[in-house]
XYZ file of C-alpha atoms in Angstrom:
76
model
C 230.964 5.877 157.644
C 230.117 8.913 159.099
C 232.047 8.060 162.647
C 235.505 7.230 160.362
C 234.684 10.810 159.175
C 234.973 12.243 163.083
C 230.910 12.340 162.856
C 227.302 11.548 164.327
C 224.518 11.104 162.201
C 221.638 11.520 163.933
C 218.130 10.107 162.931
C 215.446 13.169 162.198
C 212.426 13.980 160.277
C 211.225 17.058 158.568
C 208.336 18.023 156.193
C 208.633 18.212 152.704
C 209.180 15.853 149.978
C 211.794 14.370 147.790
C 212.089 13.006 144.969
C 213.524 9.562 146.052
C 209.306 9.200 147.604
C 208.646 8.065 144.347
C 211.143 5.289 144.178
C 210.145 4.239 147.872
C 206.474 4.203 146.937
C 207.972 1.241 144.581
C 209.565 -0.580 147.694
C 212.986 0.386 147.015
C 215.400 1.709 149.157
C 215.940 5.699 149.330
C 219.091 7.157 151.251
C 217.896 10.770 151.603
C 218.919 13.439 153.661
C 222.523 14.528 152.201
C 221.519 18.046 151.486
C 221.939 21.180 152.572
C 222.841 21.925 156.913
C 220.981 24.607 157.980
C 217.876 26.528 158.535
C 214.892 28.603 157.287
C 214.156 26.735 154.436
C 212.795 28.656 151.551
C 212.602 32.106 153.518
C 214.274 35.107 153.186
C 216.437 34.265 156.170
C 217.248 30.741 155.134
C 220.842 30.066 155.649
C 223.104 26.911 155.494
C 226.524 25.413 157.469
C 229.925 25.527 155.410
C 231.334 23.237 158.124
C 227.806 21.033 157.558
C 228.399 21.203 153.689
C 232.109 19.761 154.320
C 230.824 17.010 156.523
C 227.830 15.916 153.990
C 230.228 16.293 151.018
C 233.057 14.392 152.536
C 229.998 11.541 153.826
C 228.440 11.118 150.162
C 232.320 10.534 148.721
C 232.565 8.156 151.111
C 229.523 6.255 150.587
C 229.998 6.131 146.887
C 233.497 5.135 146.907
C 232.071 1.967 149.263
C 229.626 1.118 146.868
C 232.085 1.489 143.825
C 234.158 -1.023 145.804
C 231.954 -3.416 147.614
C 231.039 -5.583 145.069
C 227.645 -6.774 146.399
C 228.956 -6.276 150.311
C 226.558 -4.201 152.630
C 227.958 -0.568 153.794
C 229.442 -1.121 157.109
């Protein structure tokens, strides 16, 4: 999805937690990671990426507009 966008996605981790742990602690599957593009979480000098924002925006549209339409078919 993200390439038809004009994207990467690349694979990272970071600390903190989310929400969807909860559900994966159930065995079912989280997509995480849509949020905010940036840095300096939670300081006084955090900051975040308009052009980041865009791209994440325009990705989660996308995804949910496959899933709305795929009728059982896995994301491509």
């Amino acid at each position: 999805m993200a390439l038809e966008l004009g994207f990467e996605l690349q694979e990272t981790s970071v600390g903190g937690a989310s929400d969807g742990n909860f559900a994966a602690a159930l065995g079912l599957p989280v997509l995480d990671g849509l949020g905010a593009v940036g840095g300096g979480a939670h300081a006084r000098s955090e900051w975040i990426s308009i052009d980041g924002m865009m791209q994440r925006t325009a990705l989660a549209a996308g995804v949910l507009a496959k899933l709305g339409s795929s009728s059982g078919r896995e994301l491509d």
